[in-house]
């Protein structure tokens, strides 16, 4: 049985356990946050769901 996942999420972080074929996220849930302390800044984000392969 395949785990639940969200289809259509593109990601190029190849060393993440949720990355499939170098371009697709297979996580069932993703958490993304802003890494900028300025409330008007929206250009810097981080995927909190990231989990390195082999750890």
Coordinates of C-alpha atoms in Angstrom, one line a residue:
X1 CA 0.0 0.0 0.0
X2 CA 1.4 3.4 -1.0
X3 CA 1.6 6.0 1.7
X4 CA -0.6 9.1 1.4
X5 CA 1.0 11.8 -0.6
X6 CA 0.3 15.2 -2.1
X7 CA 0.5 15.1 -5.9
X8 CA 1.9 18.0 -7.9
X9 CA 4.5 19.3 -5.5
X10 CA 7.8 19.9 -7.4
X11 CA 11.1 19.8 -5.5
X12 CA 14.7 19.6 -6.7
X13 CA 16.3 18.7 -3.4
X14 CA 17.7 15.4 -4.4
X15 CA 19.1 14.4 -0.9
X16 CA 15.7 14.5 0.7
X17 CA 14.0 11.2 1.5
X18 CA 10.8 12.5 0.1
X19 CA 12.3 13.4 -3.3
X20 CA 11.4 11.1 -6.2
X21 CA 13.3 11.2 -9.4
X22 CA 15.0 14.5 -8.5
X23 CA 11.9 16.5 -9.1
X24 CA 8.8 15.4 -7.1
X25 CA 8.0 15.5 -3.4
X26 CA 6.3 12.4 -2.1
X27 CA 5.6 13.6 1.5
X28 CA 2.0 13.2 2.8
X29 CA 2.3 16.7 4.3
X30 CA 4.6 19.6 3.8
X31 CA 5.4 22.5 6.2
X32 CA 6.9 25.6 4.6
X33 CA 7.9 28.7 6.5
X34 CA 9.4 32.1 5.9
X35 CA 13.0 32.4 6.9
X36 CA 13.1 36.2 6.7
X37 CA 12.5 38.2 9.9
X38 CA 11.1 41.2 8.0
X39 CA 7.3 40.9 7.8
X40 CA 7.3 42.4 4.3
X41 CA 9.8 39.8 3.0
X42 CA 8.3 36.8 1.2
X43 CA 11.2 35.7 -1.0
X44 CA 12.9 33.3 1.4
X45 CA 11.2 30.1 2.4
X46 CA 12.3 26.8 4.0
X47 CA 10.8 23.4 3.8
X48 CA 10.5 22.1 7.4
X49 CA 9.5 18.6 6.1
X50 CA 13.0 18.0 4.7
X51 CA 14.7 14.9 5.9
X52 CA 18.1 14.0 4.7
X53 CA 18.7 10.6 3.1
X54 CA 20.8 8.2 5.1
X55 CA 20.2 9.8 8.5

